[in-house]
PDB file of C-alpha atoms and ligand atoms in Angstrom:
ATOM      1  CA  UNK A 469      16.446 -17.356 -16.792  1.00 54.00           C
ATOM      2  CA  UNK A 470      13.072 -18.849 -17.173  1.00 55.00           C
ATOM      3  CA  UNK A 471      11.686 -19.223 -20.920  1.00 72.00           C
ATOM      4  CA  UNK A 472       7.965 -19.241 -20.296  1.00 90.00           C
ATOM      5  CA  UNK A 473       5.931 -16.010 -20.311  1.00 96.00           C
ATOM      6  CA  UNK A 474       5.885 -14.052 -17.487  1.00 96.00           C
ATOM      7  CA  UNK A 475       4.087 -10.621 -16.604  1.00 98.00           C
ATOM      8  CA  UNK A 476       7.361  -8.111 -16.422  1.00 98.00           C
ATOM      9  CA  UNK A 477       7.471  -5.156 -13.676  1.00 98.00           C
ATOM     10  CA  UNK A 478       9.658  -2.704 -14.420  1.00 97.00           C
ATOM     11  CA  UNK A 479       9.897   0.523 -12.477  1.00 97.00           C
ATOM     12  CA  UNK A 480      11.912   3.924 -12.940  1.00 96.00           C
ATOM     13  CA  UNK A 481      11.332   5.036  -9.036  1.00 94.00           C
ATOM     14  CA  UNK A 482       7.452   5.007  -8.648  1.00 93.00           C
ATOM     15  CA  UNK A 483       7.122   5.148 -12.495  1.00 97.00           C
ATOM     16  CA  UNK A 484       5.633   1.770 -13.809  1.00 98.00           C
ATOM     17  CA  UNK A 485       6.158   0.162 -17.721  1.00 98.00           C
ATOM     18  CA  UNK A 486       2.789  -0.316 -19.466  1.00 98.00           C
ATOM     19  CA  UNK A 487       2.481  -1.700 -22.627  1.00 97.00           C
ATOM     20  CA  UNK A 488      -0.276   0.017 -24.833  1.00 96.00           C
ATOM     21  CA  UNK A 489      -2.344  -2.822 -26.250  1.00 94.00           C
ATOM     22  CA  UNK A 490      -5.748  -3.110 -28.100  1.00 92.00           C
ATOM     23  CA  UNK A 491      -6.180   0.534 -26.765  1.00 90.00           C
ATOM     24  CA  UNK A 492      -5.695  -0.720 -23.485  1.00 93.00           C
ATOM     25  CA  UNK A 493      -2.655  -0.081 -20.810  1.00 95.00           C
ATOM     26  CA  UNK A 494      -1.277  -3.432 -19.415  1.00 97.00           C
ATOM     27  CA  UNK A 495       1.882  -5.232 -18.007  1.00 98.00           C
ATOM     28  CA  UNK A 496       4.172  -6.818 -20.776  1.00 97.00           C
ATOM     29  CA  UNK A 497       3.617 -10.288 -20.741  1.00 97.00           C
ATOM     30  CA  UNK A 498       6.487 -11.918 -22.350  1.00 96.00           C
ATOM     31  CA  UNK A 499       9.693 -14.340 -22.418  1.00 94.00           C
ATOM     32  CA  UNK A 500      12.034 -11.641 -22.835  1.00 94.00           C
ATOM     33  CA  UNK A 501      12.461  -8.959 -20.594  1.00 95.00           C
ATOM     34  CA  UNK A 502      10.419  -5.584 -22.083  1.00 95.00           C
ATOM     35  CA  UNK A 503      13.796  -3.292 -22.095  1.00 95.00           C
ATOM     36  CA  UNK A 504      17.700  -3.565 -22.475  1.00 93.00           C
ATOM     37  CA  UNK A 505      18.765  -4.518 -18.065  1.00 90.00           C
ATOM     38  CA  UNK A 506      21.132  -2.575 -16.904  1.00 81.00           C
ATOM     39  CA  UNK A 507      24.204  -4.401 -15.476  1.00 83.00           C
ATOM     40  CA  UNK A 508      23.242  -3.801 -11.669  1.00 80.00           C
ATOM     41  CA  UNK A 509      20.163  -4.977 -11.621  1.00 87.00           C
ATOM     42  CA  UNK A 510      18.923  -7.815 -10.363  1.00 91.00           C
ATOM     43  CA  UNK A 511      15.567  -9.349 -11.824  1.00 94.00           C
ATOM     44  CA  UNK A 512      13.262 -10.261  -8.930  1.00 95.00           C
ATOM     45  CA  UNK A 513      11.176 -13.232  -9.656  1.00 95.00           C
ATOM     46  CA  UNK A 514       8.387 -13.386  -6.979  1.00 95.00           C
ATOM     47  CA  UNK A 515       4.866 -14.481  -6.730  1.00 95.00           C
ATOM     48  CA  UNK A 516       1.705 -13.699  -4.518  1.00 94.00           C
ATOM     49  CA  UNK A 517      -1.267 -15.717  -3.436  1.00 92.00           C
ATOM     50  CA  UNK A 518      -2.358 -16.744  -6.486  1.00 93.00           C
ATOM     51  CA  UNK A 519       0.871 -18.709  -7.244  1.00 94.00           C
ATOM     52  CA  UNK A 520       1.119 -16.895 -10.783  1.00 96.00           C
ATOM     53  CA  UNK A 521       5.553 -16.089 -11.396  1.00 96.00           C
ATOM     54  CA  UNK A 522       6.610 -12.841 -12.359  1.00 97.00           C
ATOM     55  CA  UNK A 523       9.268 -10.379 -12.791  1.00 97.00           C
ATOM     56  CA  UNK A 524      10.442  -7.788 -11.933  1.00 97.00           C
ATOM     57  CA  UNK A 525      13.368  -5.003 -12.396  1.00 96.00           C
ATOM     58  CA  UNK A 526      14.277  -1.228 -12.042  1.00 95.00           C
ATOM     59  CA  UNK A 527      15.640   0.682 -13.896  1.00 94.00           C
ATOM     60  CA  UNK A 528      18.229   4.049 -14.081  1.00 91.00           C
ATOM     61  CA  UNK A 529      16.465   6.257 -16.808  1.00 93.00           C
ATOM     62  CA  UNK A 530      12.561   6.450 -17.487  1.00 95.00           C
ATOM     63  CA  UNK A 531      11.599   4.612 -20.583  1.00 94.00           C
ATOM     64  CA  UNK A 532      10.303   7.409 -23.246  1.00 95.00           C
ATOM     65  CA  UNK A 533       6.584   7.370 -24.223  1.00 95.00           C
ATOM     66  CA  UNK A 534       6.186   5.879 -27.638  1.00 95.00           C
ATOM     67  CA  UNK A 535       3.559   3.977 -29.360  1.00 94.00           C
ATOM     68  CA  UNK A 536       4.363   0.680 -27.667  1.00 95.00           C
ATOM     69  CA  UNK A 537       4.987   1.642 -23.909  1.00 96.00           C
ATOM     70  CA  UNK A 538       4.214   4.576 -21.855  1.00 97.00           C
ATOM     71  CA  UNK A 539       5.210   4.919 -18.090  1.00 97.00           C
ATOM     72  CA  UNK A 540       2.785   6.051 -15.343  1.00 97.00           C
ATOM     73  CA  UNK A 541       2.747   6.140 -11.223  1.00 97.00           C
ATOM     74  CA  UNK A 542       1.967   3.043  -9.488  1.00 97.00           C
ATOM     75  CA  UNK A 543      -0.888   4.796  -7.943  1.00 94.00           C
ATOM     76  CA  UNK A 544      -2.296   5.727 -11.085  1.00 95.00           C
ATOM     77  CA  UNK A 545      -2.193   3.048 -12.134  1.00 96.00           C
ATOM     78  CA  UNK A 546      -4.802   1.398  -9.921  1.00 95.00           C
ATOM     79  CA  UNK A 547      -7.352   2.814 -12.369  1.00 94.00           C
ATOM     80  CA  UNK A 548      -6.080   1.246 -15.550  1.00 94.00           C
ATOM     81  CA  UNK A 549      -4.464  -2.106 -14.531  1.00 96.00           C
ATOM     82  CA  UNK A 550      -6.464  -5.310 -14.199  1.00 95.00           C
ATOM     83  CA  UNK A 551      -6.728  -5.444 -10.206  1.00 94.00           C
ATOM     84  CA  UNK A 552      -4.483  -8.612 -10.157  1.00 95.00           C
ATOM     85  CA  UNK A 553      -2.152  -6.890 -12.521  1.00 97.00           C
ATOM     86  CA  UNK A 554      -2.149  -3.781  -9.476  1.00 97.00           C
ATOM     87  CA  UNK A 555      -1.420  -5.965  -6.407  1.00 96.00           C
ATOM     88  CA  UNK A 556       1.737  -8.134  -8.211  1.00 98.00           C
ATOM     89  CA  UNK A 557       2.970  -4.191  -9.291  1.00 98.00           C
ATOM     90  CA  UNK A 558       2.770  -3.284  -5.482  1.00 97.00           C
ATOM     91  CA  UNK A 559       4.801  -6.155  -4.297  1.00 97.00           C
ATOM     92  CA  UNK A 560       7.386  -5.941  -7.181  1.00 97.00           C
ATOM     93  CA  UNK A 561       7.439  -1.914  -5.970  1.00 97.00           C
ATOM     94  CA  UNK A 562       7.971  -3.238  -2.430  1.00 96.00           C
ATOM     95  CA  UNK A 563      10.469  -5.707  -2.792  1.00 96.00           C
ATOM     96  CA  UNK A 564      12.697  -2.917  -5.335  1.00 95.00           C
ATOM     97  CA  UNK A 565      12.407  -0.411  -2.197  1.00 95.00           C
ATOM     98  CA  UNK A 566      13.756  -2.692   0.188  1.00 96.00           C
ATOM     99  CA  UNK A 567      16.261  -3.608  -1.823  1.00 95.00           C
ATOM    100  CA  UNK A 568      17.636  -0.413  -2.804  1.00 93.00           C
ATOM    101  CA  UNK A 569      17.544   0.715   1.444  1.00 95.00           C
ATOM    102  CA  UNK A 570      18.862  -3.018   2.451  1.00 96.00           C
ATOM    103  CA  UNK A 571      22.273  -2.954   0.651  1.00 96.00           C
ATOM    104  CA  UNK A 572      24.350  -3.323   4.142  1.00 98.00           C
ATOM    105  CA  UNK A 573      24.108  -5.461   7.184  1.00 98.00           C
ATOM    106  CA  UNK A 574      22.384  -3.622   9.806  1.00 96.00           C
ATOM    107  CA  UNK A 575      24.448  -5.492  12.430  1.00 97.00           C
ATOM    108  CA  UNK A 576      27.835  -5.324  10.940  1.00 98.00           C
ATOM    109  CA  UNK A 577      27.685  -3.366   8.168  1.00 98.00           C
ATOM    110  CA  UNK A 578      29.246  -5.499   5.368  1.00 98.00           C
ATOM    111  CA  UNK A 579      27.103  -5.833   1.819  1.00 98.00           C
ATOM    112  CA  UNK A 580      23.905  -8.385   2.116  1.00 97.00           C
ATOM    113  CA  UNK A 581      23.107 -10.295  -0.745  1.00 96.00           C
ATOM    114  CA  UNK A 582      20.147 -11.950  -2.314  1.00 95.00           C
ATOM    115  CA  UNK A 583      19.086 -15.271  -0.035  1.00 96.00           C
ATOM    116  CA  UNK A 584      16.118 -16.313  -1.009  1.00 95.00           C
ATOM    117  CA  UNK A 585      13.337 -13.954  -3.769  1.00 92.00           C
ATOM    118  CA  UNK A 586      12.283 -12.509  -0.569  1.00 93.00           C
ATOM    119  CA  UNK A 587      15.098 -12.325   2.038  1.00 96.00           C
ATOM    120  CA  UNK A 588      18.939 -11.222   1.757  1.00 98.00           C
ATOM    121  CA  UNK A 589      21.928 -12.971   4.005  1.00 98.00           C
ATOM    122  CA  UNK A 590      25.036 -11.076   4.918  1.00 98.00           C
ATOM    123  CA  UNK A 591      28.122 -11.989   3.650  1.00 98.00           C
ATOM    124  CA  UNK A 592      29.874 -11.005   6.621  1.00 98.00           C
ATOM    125  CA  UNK A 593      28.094 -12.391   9.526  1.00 98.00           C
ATOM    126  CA  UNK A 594      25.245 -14.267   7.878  1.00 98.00           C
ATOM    127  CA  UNK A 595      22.520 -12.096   9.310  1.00 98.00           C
ATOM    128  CA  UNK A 596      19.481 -12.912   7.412  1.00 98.00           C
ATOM    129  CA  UNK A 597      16.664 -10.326   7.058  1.00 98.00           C
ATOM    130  CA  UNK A 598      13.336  -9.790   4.891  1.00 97.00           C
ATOM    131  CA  UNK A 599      11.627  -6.529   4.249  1.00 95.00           C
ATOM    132  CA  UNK A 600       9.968  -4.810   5.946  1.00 91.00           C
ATOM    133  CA  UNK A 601       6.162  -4.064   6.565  1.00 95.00           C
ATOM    134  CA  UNK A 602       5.203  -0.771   8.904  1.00 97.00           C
ATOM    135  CA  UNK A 603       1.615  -2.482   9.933  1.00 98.00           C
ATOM    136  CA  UNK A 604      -0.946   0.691  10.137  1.00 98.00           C
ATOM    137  CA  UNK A 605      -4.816   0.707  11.663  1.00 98.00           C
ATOM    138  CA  UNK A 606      -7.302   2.319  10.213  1.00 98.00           C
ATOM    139  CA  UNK A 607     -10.848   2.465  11.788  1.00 98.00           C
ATOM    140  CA  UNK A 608     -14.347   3.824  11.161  1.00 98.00           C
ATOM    141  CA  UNK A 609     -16.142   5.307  14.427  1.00 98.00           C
ATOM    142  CA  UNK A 610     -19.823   5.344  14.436  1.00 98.00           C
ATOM    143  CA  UNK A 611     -22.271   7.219  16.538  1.00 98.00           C
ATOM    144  CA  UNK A 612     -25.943   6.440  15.666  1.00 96.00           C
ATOM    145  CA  UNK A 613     -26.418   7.209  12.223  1.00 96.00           C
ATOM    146  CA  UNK A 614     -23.185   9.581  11.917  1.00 97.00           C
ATOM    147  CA  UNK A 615     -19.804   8.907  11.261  1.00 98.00           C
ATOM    148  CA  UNK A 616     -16.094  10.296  12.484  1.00 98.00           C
ATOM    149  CA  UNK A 617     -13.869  11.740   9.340  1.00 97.00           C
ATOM    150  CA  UNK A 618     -10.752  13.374   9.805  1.00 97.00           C
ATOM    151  CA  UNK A 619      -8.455  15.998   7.515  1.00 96.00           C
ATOM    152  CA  UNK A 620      -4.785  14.987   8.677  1.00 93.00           C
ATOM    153  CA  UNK A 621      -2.281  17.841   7.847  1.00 92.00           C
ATOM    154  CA  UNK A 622      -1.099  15.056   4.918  1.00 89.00           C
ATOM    155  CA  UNK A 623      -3.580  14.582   3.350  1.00 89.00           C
ATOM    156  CA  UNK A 624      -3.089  15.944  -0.220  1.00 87.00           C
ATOM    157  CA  UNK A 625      -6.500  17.445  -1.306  1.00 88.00           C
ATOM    158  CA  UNK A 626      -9.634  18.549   0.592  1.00 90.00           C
ATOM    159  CA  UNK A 627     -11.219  15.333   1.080  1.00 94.00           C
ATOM    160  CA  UNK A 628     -11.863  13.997   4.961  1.00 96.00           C
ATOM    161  CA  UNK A 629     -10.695  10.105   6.048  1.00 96.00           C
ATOM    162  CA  UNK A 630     -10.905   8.092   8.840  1.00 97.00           C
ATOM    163  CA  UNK A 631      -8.549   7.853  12.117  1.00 97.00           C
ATOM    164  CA  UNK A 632      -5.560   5.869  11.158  1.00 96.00           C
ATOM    165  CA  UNK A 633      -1.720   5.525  12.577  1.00 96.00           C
ATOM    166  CA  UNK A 634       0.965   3.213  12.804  1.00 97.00           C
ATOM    167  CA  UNK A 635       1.437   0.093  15.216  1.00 98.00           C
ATOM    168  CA  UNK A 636       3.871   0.534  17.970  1.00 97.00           C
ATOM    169  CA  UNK A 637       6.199  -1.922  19.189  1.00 96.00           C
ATOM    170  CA  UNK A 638       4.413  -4.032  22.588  1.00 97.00           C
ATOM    171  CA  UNK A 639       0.817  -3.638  21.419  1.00 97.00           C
ATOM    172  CA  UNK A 640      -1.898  -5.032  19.477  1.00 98.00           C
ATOM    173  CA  UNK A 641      -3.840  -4.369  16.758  1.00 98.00           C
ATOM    174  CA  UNK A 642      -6.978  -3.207  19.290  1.00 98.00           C
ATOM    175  CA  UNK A 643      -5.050  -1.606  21.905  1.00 98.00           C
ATOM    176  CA  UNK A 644      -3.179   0.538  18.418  1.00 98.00           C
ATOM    177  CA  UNK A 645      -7.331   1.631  17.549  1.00 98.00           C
ATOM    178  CA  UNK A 646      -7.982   2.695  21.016  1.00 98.00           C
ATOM    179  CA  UNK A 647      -4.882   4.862  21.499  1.00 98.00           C
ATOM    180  CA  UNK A 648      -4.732   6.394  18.381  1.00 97.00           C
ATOM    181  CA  UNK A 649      -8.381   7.209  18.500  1.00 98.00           C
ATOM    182  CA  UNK A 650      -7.555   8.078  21.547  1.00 97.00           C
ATOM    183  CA  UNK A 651      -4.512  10.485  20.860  1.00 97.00           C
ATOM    184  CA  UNK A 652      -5.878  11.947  17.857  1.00 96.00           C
ATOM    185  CA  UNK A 653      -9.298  12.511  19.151  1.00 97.00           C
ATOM    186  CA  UNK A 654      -9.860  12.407  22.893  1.00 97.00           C
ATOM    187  CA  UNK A 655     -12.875   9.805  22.001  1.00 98.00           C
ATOM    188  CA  UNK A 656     -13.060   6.502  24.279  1.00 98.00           C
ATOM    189  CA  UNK A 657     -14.792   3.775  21.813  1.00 98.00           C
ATOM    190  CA  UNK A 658     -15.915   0.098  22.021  1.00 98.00           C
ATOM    191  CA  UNK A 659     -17.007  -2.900  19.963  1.00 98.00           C
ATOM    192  CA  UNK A 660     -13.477  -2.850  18.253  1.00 98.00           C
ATOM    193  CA  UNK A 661     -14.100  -5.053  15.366  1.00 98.00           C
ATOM    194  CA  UNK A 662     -12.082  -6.233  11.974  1.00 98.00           C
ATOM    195  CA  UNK A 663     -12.621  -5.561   8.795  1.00 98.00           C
ATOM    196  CA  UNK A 664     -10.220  -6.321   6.199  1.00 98.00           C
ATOM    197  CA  UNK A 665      -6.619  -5.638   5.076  1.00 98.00           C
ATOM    198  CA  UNK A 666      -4.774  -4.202   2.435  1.00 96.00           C
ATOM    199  CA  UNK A 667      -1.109  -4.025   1.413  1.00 96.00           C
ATOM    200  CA  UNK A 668      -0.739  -0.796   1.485  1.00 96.00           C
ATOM    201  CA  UNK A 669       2.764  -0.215  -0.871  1.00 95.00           C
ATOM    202  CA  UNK A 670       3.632   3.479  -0.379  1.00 93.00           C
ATOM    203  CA  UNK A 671       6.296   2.487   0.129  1.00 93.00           C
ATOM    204  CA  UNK A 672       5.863  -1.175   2.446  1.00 94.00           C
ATOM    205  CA  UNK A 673       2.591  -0.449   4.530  1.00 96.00           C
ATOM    206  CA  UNK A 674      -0.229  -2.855   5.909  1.00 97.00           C
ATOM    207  CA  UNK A 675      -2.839  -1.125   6.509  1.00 98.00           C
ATOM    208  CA  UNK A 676      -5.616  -3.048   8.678  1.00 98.00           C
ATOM    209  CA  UNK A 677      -9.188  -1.573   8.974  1.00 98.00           C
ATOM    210  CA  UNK A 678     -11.752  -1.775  11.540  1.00 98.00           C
ATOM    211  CA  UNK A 679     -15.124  -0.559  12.897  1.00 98.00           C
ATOM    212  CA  UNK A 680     -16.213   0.723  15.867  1.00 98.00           C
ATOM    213  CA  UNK A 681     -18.667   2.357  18.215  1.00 98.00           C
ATOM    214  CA  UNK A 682     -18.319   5.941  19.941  1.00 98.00           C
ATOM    215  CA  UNK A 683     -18.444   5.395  23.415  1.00 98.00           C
ATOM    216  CA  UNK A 684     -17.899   8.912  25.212  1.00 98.00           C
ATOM    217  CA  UNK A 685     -15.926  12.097  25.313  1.00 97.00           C
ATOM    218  CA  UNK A 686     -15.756  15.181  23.311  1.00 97.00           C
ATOM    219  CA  UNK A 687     -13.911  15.416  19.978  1.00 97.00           C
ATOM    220  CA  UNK A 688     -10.670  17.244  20.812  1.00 96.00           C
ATOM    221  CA  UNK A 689      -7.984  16.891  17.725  1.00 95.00           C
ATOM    222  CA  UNK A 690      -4.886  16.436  17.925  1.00 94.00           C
ATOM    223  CA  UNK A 691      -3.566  19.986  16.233  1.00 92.00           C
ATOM    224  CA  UNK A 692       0.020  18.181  14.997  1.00 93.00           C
ATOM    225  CA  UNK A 693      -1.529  15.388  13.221  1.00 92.00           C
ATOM    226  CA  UNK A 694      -5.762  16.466  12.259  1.00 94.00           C
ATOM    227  CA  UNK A 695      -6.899  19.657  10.990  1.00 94.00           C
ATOM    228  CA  UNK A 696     -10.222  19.481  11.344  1.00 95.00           C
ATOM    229  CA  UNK A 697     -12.382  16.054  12.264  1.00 95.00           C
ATOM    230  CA  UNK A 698     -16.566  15.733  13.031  1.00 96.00           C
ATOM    231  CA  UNK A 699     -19.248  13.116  12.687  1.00 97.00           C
ATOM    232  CA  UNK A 700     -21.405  13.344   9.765  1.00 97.00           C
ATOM    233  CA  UNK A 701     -24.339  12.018   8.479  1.00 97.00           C
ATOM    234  CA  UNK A 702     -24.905  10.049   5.025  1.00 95.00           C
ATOM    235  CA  UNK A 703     -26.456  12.802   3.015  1.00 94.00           C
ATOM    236  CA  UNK A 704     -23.700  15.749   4.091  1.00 94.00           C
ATOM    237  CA  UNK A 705     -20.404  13.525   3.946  1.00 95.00           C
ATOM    238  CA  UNK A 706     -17.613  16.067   3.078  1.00 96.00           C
ATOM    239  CA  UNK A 707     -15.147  14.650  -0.103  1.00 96.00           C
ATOM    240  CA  UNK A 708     -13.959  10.868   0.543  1.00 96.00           C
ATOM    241  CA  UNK A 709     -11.669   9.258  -0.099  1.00 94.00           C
ATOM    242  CA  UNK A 710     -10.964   7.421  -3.584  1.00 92.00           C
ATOM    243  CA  UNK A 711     -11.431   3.773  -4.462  1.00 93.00           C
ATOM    244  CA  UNK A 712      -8.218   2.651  -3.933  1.00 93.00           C
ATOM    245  CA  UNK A 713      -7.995   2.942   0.462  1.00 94.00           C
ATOM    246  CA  UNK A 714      -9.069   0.950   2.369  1.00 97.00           C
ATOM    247  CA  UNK A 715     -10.753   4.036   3.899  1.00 96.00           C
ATOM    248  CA  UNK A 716     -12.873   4.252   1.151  1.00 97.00           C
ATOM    249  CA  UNK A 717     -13.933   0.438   1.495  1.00 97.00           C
ATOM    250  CA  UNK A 718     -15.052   0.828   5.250  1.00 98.00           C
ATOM    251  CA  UNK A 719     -16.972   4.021   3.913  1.00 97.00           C
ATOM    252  CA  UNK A 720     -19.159   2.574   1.318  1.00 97.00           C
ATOM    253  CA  UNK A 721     -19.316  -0.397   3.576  1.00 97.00           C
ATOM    254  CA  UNK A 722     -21.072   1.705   6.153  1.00 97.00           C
ATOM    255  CA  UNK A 723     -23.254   3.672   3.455  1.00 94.00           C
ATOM    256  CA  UNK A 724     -24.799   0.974   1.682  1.00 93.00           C
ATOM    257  CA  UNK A 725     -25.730  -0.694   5.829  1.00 87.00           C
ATOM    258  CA  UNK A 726     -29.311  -0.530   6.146  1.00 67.00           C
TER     259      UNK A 726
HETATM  260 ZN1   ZN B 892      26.451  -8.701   8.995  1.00 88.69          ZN
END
């Protein structure tokens, strides 16, 4: 076990440990880890982009509330982490899903064990996998000064987002915009264009945003998937999304255009 401080991110399911500091929430930052480890677990140590180590563990039981720690969702906690603090949280979340749904060997069905921090070999026939990303687009239609929002059936709450679905196996990126515009809408589009990306870690998404022009058809919705869908104007927008999506980066994006 490393000695240095480390940020620690322990989960109870989608519960994350904060430490209440200075009247603040934040991630323990320590050389210890922040609660007794249960036997089975095994301590991830992982970094992202900016190179920083840290931790992380789940545990069996939710840690109680007391005056030191407190436990709250991983979404939630997108409003009260430092961002940096957020995006390590969503990989450690990642990583302790795939663990927990990557015990066996998908080929042969013997128990896989930690490889490397971010892939597991099987002890049976020395498969080696790593987890898993579902890759999904997500894409804001314009037409003139309006834009297409959408109310998908899942959407928990009233507010209207943009046309977005998951990446099939063959295509790319564009052709996965067109057809699910396509499917969900009955709108033909052009001037496919990036935007930006976002792990998306509910539970292992990428979501990947774009723009794009209306090109021609009428809106027809797909009644499985949308509940209700129209282009709108700046000043009557329905409810958006909030500042966590990506969905709600390609919207204020397109408000604050000229
Ligand atoms: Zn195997």
């Amino acid at each position: 076990m490393n000695t240095e401080k480390r940020l620690w991110f322990v989960f109870f399911n989608d519960q994350l440990l904060v430490e209440k500091r200075d009247g603040e929430l934040t991630i323990p930052y320590q050389d210890t880890p922040p609660t007794p480890i249960p036997e089975w677990t095994h301590i991830h140590e992982l970094s992202l982009f900016d190179g920083e180590m840290f931790n992380a563990y789940s545990l069996s039981a939710p840690i109680p509330e007391d005056e030191h720690f407190a436990m709250i969702g991983l979404r939630a906690s997108f409003d009260v982490l430092l961002h940096s603090q957020y995006l390590k949280a969503g990989k450690a979340q990642e990583l302790i899903y795939w663990d927990k749904n990557s015990r066996f060997c998908p080929a042969c069905g013997m128990p896989m064990n930690w490889h490397t921090s971010i892939s597991k070999r099987c002890i049976g026939c020395g498969k080696e996998i790593w987890p898993t990303v579902a890759t999904a687009i997500i894409v804001l239609i314009t037409r003139g000064d309006e834009v297409l929002m959408v109310h998908a059936r899942n959407f928990k709450g009233d507010y209207y987002g943009l046309v977005a679905g998951f990446v099939e196996t063959g295509e790319t990126l564009e052709e996965c915009v067109e057809r699910e515009v396509m499917e969900e809408t009955g709108l033909r589009i052009r001037n496919i264009r990036y935007f930006a990306s976002q792990p998306w870690p509910y539970p292992c998404g990428l979501m990947v945003g774009f723009t794009a022009e209306y090109e021609s058809g009428e809106i027809k919705l797909q009644d499985s998937e949308l509940s209700a869908g129209d282009f709108f104007t700046k000043d009557n927008l329905p409810n958006i999304p909030g500042k966590m999506s990506l969905a709600r980066r390609l919207i204020d994006h397109w408000r604050n255009e000229e």
